[in-house]
Structures are given as C-alpha cells and as structure tokens.
Coordinates of N, CA and C in Angstrom, one line a residue:
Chain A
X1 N 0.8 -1.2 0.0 CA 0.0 0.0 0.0 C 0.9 1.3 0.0
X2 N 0.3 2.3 -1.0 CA 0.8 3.7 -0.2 C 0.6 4.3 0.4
X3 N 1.7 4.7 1.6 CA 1.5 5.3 2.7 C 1.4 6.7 2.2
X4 N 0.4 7.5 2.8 CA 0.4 9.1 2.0 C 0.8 9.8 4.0
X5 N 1.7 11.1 4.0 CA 2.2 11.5 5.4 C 2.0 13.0 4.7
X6 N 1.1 13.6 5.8 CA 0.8 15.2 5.5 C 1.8 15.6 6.5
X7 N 2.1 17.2 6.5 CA 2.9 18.3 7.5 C 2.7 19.4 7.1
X8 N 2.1 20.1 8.0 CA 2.1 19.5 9.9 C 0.5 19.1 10.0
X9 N 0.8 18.2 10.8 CA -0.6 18.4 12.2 C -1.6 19.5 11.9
X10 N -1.1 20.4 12.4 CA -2.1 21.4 12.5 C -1.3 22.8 12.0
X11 N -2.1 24.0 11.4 CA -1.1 24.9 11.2 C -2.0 26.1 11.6
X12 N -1.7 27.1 12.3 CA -2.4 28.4 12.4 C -1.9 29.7 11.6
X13 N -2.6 30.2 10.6 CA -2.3 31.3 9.5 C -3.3 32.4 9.6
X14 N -2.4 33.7 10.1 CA -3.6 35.0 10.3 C -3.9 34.9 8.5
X15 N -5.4 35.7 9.0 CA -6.1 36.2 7.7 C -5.4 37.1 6.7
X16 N -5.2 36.4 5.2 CA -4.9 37.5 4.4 C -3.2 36.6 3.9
X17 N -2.9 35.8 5.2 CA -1.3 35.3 4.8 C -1.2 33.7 4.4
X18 N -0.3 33.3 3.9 CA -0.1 32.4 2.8 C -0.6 31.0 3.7
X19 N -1.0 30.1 3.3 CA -1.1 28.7 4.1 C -0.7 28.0 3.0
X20 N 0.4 26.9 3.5 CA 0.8 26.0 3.0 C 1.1 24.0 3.5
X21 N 0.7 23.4 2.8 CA 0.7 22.0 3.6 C 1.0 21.3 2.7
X22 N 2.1 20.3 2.9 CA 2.5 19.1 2.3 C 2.0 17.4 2.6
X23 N 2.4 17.1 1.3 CA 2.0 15.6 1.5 C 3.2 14.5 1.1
X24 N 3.3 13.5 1.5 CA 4.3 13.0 0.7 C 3.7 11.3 0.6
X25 N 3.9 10.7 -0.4 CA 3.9 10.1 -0.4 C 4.9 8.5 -0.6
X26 N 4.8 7.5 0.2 CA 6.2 6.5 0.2 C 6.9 6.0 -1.2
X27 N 5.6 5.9 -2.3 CA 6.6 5.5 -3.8 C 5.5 6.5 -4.4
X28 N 6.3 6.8 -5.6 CA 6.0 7.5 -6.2 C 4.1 7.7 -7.2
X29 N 3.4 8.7 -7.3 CA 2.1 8.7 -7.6 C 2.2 9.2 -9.4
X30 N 3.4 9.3 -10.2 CA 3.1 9.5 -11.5 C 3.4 8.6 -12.3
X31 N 2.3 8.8 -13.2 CA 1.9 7.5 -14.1 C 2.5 7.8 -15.2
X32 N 3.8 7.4 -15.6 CA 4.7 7.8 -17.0 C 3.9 7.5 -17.9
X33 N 3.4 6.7 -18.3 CA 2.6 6.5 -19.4 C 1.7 8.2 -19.9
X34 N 1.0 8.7 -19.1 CA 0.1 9.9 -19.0 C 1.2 11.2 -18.7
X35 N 2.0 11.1 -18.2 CA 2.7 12.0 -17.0 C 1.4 12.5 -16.1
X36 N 0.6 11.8 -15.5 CA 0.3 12.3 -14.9 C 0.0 12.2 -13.0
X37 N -0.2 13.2 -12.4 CA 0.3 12.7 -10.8 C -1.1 12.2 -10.1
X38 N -1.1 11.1 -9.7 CA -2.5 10.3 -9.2 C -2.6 11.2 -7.6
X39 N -3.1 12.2 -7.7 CA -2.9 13.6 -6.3 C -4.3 14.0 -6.2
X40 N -5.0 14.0 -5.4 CA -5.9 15.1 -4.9 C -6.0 15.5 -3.1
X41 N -6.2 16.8 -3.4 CA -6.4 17.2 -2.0 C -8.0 17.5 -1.4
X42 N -8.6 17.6 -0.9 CA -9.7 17.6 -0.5 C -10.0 18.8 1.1
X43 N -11.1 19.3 1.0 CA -11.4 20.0 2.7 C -12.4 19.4 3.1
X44 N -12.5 19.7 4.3 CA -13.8 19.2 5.2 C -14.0 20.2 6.1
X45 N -14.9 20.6 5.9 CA -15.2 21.7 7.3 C -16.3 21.0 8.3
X46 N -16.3 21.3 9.5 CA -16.8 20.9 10.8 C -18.6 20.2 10.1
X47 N -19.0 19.0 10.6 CA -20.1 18.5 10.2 C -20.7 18.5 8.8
X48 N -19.3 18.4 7.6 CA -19.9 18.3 5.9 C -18.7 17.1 5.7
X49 N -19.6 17.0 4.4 CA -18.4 15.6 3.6 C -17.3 16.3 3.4
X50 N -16.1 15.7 2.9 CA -15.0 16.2 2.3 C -15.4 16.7 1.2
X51 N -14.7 17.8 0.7 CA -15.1 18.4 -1.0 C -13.9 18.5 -1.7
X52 N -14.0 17.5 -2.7 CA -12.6 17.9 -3.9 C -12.6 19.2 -4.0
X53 N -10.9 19.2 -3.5 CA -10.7 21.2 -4.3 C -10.1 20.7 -5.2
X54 N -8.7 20.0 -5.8 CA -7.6 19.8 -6.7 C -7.5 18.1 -6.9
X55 N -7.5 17.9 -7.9 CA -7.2 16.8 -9.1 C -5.8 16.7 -9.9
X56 N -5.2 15.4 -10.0 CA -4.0 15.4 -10.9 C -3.2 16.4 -10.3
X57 N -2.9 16.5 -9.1 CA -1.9 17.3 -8.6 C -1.8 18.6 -8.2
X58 N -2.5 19.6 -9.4 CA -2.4 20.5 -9.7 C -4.3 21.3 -10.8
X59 N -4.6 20.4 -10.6 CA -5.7 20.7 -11.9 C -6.8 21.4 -10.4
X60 N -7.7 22.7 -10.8 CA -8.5 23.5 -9.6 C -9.8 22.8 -10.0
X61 N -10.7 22.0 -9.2 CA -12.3 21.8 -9.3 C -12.9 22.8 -9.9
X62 N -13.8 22.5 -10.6 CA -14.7 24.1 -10.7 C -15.4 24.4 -9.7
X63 N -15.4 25.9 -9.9 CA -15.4 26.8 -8.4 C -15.2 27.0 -7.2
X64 N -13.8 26.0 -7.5 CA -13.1 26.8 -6.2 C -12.1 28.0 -6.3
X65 N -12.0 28.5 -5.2 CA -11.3 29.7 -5.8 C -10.2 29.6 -5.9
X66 N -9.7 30.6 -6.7 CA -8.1 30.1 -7.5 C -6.9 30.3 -6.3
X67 N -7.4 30.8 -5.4 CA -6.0 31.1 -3.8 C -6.0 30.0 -3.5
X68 N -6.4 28.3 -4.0 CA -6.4 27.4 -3.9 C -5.1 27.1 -4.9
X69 N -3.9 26.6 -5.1 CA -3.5 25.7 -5.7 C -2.8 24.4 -5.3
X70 N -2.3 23.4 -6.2 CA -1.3 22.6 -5.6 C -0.4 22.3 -6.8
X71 N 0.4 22.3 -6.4 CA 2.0 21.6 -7.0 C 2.2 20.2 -6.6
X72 N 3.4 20.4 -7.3 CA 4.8 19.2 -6.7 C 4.8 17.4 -8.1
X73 N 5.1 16.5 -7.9 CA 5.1 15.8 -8.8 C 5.9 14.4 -8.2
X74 N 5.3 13.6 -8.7 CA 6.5 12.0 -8.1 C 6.0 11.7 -6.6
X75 N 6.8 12.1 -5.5 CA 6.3 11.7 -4.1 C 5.9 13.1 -3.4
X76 N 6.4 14.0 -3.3 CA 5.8 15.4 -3.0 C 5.3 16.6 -4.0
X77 N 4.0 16.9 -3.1 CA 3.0 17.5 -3.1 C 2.9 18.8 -2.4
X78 N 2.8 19.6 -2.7 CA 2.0 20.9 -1.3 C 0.2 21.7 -2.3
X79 N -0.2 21.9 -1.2 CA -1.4 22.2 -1.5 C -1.1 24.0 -0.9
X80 N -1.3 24.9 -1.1 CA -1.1 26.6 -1.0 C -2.8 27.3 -0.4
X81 N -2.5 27.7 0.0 CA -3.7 29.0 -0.2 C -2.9 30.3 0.1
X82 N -3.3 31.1 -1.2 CA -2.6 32.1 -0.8 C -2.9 33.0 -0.4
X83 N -3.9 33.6 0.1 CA -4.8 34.4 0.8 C -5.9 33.3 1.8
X84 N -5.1 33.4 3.1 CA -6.1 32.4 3.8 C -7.9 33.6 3.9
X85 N -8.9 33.1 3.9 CA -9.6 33.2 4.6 C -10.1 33.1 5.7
X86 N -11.6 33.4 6.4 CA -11.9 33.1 7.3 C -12.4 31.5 7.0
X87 N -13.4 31.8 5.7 CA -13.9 30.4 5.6 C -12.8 29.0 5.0
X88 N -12.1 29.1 4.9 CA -10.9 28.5 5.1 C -10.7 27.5 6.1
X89 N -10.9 27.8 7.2 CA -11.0 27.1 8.7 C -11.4 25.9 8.0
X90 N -10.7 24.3 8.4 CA -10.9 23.5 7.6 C -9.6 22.3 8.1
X91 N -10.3 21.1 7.8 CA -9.1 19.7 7.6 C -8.9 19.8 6.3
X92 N -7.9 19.8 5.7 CA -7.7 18.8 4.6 C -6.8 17.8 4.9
X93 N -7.0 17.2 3.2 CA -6.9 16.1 3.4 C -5.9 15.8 1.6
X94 N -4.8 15.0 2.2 CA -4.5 14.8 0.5 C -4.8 13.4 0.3
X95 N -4.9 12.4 -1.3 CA -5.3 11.0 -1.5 C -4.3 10.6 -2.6
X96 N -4.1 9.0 -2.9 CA -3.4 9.3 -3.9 C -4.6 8.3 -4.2
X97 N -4.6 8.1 -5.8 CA -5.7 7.4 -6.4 C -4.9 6.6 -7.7
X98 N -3.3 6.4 -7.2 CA -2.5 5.7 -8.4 C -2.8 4.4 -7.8
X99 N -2.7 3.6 -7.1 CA -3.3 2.4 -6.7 C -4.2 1.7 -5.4
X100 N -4.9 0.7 -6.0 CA -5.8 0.2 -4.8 C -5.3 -0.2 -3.0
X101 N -5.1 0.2 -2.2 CA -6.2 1.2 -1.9 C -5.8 2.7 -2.1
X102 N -6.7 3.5 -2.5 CA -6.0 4.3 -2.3 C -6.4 5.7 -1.4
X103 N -5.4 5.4 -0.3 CA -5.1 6.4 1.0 C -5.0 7.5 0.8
X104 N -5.9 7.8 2.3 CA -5.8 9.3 2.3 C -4.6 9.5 3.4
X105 N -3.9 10.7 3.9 CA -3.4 11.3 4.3 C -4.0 11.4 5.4
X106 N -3.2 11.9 6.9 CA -4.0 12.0 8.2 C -4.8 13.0 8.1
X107 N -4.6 13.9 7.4 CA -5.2 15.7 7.8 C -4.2 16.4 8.4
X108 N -4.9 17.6 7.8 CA -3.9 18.9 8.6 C -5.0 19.5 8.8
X109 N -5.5 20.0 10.2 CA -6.1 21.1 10.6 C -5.7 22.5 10.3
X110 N -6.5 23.2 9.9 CA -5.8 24.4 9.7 C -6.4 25.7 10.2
X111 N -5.7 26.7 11.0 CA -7.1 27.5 11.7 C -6.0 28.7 11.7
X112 N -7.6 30.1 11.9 CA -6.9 31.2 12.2 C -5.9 31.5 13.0
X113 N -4.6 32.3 12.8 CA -4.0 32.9 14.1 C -4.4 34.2 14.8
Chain B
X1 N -29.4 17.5 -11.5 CA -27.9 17.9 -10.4 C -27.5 16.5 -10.0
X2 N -26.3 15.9 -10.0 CA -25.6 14.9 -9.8 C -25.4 14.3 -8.3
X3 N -26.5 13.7 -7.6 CA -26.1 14.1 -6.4 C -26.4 12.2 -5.8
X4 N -25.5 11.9 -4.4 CA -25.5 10.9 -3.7 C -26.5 11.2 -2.1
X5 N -27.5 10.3 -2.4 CA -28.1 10.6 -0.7 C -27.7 9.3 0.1
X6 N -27.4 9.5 1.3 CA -27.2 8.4 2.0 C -28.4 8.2 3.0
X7 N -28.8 6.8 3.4 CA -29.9 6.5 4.4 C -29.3 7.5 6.0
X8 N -30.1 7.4 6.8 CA -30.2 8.1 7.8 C -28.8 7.4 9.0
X9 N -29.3 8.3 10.2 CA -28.4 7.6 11.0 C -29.1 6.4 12.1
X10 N -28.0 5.6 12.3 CA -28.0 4.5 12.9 C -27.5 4.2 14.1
X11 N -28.8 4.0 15.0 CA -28.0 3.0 16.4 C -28.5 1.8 16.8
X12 N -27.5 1.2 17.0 CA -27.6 -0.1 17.0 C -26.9 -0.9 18.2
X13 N -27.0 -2.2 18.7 CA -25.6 -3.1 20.1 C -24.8 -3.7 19.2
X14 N -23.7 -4.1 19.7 CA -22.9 -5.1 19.8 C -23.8 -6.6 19.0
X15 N -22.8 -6.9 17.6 CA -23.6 -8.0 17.3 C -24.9 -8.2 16.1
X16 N -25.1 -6.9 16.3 CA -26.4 -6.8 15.0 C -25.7 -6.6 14.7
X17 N -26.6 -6.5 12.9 CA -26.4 -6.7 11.7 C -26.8 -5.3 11.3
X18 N -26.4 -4.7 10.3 CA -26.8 -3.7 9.6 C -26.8 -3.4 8.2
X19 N -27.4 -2.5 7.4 CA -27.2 -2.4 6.1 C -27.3 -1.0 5.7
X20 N -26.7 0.0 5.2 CA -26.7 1.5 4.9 C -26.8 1.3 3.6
X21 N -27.7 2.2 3.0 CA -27.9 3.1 1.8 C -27.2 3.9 1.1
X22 N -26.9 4.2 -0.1 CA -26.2 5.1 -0.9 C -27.0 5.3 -2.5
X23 N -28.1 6.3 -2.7 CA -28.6 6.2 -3.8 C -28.0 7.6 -4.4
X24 N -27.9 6.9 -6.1 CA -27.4 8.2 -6.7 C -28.4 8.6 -7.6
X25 N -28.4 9.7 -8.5 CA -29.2 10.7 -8.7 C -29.0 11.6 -10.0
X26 N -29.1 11.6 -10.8 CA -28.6 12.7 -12.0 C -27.8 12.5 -12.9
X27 N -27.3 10.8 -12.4 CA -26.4 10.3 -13.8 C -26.2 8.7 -14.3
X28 N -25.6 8.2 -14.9 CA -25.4 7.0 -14.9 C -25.6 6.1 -13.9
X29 N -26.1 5.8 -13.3 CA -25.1 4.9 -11.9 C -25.0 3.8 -12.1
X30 N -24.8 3.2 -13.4 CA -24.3 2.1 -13.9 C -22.9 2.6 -14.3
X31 N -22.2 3.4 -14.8 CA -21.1 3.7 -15.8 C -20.2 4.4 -14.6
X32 N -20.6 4.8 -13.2 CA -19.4 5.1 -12.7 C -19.4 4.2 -11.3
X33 N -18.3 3.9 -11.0 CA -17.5 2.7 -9.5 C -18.4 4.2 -8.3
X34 N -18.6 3.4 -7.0 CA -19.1 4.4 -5.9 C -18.5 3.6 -4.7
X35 N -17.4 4.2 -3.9 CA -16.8 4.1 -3.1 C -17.6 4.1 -1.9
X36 N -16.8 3.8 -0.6 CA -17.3 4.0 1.1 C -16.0 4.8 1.7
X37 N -16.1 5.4 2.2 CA -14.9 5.6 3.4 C -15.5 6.0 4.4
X38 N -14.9 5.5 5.5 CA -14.9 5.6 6.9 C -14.7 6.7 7.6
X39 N -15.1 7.2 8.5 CA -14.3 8.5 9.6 C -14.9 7.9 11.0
X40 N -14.2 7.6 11.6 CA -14.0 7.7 12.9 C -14.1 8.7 13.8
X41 N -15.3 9.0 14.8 CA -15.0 10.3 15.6 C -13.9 11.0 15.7
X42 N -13.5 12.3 15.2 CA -12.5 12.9 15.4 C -11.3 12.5 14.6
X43 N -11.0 11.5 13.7 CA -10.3 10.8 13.1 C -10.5 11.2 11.7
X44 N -9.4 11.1 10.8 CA -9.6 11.2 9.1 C -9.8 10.1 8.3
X45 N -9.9 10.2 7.0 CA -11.0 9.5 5.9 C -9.8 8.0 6.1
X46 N -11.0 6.8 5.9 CA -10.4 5.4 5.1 C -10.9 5.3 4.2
X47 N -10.1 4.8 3.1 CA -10.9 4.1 2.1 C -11.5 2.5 2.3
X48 N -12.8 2.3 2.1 CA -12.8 0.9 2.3 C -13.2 0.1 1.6
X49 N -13.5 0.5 0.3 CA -13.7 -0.3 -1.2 C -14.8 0.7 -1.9
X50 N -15.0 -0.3 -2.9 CA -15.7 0.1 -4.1 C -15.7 -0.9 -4.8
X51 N -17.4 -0.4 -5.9 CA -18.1 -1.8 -6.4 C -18.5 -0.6 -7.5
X52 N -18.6 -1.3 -9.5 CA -19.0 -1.0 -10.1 C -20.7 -1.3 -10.3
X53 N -21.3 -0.9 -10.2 CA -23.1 -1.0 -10.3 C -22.9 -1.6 -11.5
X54 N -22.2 -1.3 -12.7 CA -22.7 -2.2 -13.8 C -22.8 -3.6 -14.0
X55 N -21.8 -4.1 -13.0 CA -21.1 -5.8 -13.3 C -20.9 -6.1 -12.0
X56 N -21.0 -4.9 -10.6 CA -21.0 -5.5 -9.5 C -19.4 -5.9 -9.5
X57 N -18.5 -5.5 -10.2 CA -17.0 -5.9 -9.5 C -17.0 -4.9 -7.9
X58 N -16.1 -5.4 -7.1 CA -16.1 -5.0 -6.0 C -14.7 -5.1 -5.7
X59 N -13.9 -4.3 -5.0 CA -12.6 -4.1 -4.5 C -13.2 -3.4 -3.3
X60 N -11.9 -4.3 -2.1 CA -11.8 -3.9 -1.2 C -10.2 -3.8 -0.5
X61 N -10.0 -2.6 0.6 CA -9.4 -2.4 1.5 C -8.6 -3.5 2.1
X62 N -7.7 -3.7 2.1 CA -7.3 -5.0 3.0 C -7.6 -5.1 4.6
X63 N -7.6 -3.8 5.1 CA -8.4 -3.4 6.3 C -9.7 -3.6 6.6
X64 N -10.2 -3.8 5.7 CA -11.6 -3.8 5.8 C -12.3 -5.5 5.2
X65 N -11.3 -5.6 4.2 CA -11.8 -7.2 3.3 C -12.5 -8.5 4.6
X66 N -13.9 -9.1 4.4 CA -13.9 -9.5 5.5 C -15.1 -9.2 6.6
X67 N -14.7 -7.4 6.9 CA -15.5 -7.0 7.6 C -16.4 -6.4 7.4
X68 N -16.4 -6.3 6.1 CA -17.8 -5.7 5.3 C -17.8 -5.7 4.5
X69 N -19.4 -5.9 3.4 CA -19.7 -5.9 2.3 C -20.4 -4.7 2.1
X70 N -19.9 -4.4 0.4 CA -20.5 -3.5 -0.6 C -21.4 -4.3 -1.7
X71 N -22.3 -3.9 -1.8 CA -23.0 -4.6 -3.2 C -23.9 -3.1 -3.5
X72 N -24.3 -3.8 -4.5 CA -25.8 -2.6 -5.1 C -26.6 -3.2 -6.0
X73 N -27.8 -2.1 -5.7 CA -29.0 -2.4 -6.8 C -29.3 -1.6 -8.1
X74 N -28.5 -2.2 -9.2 CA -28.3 -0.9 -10.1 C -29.9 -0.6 -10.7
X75 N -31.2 -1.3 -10.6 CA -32.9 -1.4 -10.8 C -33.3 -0.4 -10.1
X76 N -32.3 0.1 -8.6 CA -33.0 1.1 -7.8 C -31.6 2.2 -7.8
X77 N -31.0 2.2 -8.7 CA -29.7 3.2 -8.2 C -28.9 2.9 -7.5
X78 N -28.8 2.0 -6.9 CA -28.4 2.0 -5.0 C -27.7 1.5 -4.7
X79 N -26.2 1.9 -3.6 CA -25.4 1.2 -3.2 C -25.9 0.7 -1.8
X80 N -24.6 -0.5 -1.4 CA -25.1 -0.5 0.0 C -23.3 -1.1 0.6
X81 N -23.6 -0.5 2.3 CA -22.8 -1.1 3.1 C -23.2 -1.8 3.9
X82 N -23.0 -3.4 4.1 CA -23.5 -3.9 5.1 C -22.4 -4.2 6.4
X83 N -23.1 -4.7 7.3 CA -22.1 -5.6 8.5 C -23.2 -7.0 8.8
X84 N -22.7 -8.2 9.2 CA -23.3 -8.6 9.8 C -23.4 -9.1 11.4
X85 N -22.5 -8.5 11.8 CA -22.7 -8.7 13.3 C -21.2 -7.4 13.9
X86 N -22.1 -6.1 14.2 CA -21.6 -5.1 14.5 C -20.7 -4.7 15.5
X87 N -19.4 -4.2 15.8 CA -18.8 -4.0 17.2 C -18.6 -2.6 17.8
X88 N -18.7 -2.1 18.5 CA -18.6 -0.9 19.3 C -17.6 0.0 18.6
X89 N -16.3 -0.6 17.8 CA -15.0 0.0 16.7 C -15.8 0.5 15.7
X90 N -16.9 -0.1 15.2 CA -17.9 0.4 13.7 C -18.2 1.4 14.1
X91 N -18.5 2.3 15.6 CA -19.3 3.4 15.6 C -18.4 4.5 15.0
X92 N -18.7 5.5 13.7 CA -18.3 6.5 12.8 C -18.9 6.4 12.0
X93 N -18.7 7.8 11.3 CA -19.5 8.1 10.2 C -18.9 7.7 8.9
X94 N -20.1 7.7 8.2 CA -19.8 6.3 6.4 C -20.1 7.4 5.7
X95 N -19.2 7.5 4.6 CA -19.4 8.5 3.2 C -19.4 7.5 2.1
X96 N -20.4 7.4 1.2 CA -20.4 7.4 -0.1 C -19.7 8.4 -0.5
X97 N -19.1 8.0 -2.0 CA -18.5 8.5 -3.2 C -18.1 8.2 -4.1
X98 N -18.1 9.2 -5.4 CA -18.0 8.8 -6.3 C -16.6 9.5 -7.4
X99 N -16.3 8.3 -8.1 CA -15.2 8.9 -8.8 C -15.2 9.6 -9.7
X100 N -14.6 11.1 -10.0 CA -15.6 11.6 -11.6 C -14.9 11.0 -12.8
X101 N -14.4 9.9 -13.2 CA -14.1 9.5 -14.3 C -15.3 8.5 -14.4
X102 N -16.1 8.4 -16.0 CA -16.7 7.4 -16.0 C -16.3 5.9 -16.1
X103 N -16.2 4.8 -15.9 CA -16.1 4.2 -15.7 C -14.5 3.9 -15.0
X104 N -13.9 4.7 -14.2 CA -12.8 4.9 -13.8 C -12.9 4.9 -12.7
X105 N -12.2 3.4 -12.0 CA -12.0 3.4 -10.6 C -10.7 4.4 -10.2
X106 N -9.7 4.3 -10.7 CA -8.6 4.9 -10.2 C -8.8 6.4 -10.4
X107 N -9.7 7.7 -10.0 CA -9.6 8.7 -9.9 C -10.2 9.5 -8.6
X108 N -10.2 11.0 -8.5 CA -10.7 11.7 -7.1 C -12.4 11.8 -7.1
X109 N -12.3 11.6 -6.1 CA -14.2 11.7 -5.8 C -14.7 12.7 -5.7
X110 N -15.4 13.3 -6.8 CA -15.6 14.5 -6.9 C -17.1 14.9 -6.0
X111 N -17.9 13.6 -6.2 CA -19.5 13.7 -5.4 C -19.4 12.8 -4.6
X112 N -20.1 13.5 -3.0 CA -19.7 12.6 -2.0 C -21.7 12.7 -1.2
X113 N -21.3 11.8 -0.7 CA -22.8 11.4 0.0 C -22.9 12.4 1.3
X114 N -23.6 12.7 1.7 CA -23.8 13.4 3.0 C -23.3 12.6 4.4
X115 N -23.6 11.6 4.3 CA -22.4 10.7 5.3 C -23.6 9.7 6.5
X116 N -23.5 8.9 6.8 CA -24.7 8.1 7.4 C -23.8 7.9 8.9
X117 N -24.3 8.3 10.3 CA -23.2 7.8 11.2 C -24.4 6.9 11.8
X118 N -22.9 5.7 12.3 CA -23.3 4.8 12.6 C -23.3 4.7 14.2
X119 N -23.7 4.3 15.5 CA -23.3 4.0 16.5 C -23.3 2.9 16.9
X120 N -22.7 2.3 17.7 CA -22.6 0.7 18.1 C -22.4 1.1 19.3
X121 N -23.3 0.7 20.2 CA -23.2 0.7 22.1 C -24.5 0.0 22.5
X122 N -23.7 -0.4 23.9 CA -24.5 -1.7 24.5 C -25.5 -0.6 25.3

C-alpha cells in the first residue's frame, strides 16, 4: 500500500497570509505512461463531507477559488492557499488514487491565528 | 444535479447486523464505481472499497476485506454497506463516493454522500 504523510498536524495562519501543507507520499504517484500525478487534496469543514478542491496534482475543481493551488510531482505535493480566509478554517486532506487502496493522508487542521 | 443521498443515521448493540444506503441521482449509476470511506469520531478518511453497479466488480481495502460488504442495486440506483454482526470499533460516520471519471476506478471523488453515522453501544 501507499502510505500518503501530511505536514504539519495542525497549522495556524492569520487572515490574508499564505497557508501552505504538504504531503508526501512512500513510492511515487506519477503514471509515466500519462505524465500524470494520481494527487488530490480535499477539505472538510466541521459537520460536511470532504469536498474535492484539486485533481492530478495540480488541476483546480470548478469553483473553487483560484487562492487554492497545488503543485509538486512523483512523491511530494503541497497544497497553498494564498490568501487564507476566514472560511478556510478546515481539515484537509490529501489522497493518492495511483493504486488500490488508495489512501488518504491524516489531515492537517488548519485555523486562524 | 448529480447528487448521492445516503440513508439516515443508525443505532444499533454489539452483534447486530446492519445495512446502509447510498442512492445516486442525475447520472449514470451504472457507468461510474461508488466508493465507502470511513471516519471515525475525530479521526480522518479510510478508504474501504468500491463496487462497479454495472457488473457488480467490487474491491476492497485489506483493512476492511472480511468486515464488510459493498453490493448494489443498479434497478434502484443504489449502493449499499452492510455488516453482519456489529462492534462498538464500527461506531463513525460512512461517506459514499464517487469517482468523476466514467467508468474509472482509479480517480478523485468528486461527489460525495452526506455521510450516514453509525453508533454501536450496548
């Protein structure tokens, strides 16, 4: 199985400043055949399902907002917001979906400072 | 609108049997795989399988293989998670989901179920 390891735990980011969270995963999530990175990150805010924000690593869900991105390729990942908000307050969560099963990440809480 | 409802919530002891709902809504639900994952009070997502409604293939979790079945009724839409004899560890909440590639198990789940929690206490 792949082990997927988020950092940090938890992170507190005043309003307006950059949030950033990594993932890594144990063997690598890109499918040479495609180039493409089997990555998504997801949020969950307090009593809702998880909601896809980012696909393929890097690719944005429709309508989320674009202070949402993610990078990275092969075993690391980071997921950005670059203007935290308030509604921001949130777990995510990264997955890899290159093979069965395929794991999520512990979570990173993320909250105002 | 493309959407997954899941049955209500559940309490239940030690030892029963159960079966949860996942009906989908606005698209195929023969042409795309619909997943389960787990959350545990306070705890983050498991994956615990997935089953194609069109042919009924089913993959599971190695953590899970065993301790529960996924099947469905593709005549009524509908997925399901069963147990048949429940433990106090089952109590958390269950997400349906779905992968947005059609017929593509290996992608991110873009539509997810509202979430069915379970309780298990004597």
């Amino acid at each position: 199985d792949i082990v997927m390891t988020q950092s940090p735990d938890s992170l507190a980011v005043s309003l307006g400043e950059r949030a950033t969270i990594n993932c890594k995963s144990s063997q690598s999530v890109l499918y040479s055949s495609n180039n493409k990175n089997y990555l998504a990150w997801y949020q969950q805010k307090p009593g809702q399902p998880p909601k896809l924000l980012i696909y393929w690593a890097s690719t944005r869900e429709s309508g989320v907002p674009d202070r949402f991105s993610g990078s990275g390729s092969g075993t690391d990942f980071t997921l950005t917001i670059s203007s935290l908000q308030a509604e921001d307050v949130a777990v995510y969560y990264c997955q890899q979906y290159y093979s069965t099963p395929p794991d999520f990440g512990q979570g990173t809480r993320l909250e105002i400072k | 609108e493309v959407q997954l409802v899941q049955s209500g919530a559940e309490v239940k002891k030690p030892g029963e049997s159960l079966k949860i709902s996942c009906k989908g809504s606005g698209y195929s639900f023969t042409s795309y795989w619909i997943g389960w994952v787990r959350q545990m009070p306070g705890k983050g997502l498991e994956w615990m399988g997935i089953i194609y409604p069109g042919d009924s293939d089913t993959r599971y979790s190695p953590s899970f293989q065993g301790q529960v079945t996924i099947s469905a009724d593709k005549s009524i839409s509908t997925a399901y998670l069963q147990w048949s004899s429940l433990k106090a560890s089952d109590t958390a909440m269950y997400y349906c989901a779905r992968p947005s590639g059609r017929g593509v198990m290996d992608d991110a789940f873009d539509i997810w179920g509202q979430g069915t929690m379970v309780t298990v206490s004597s």
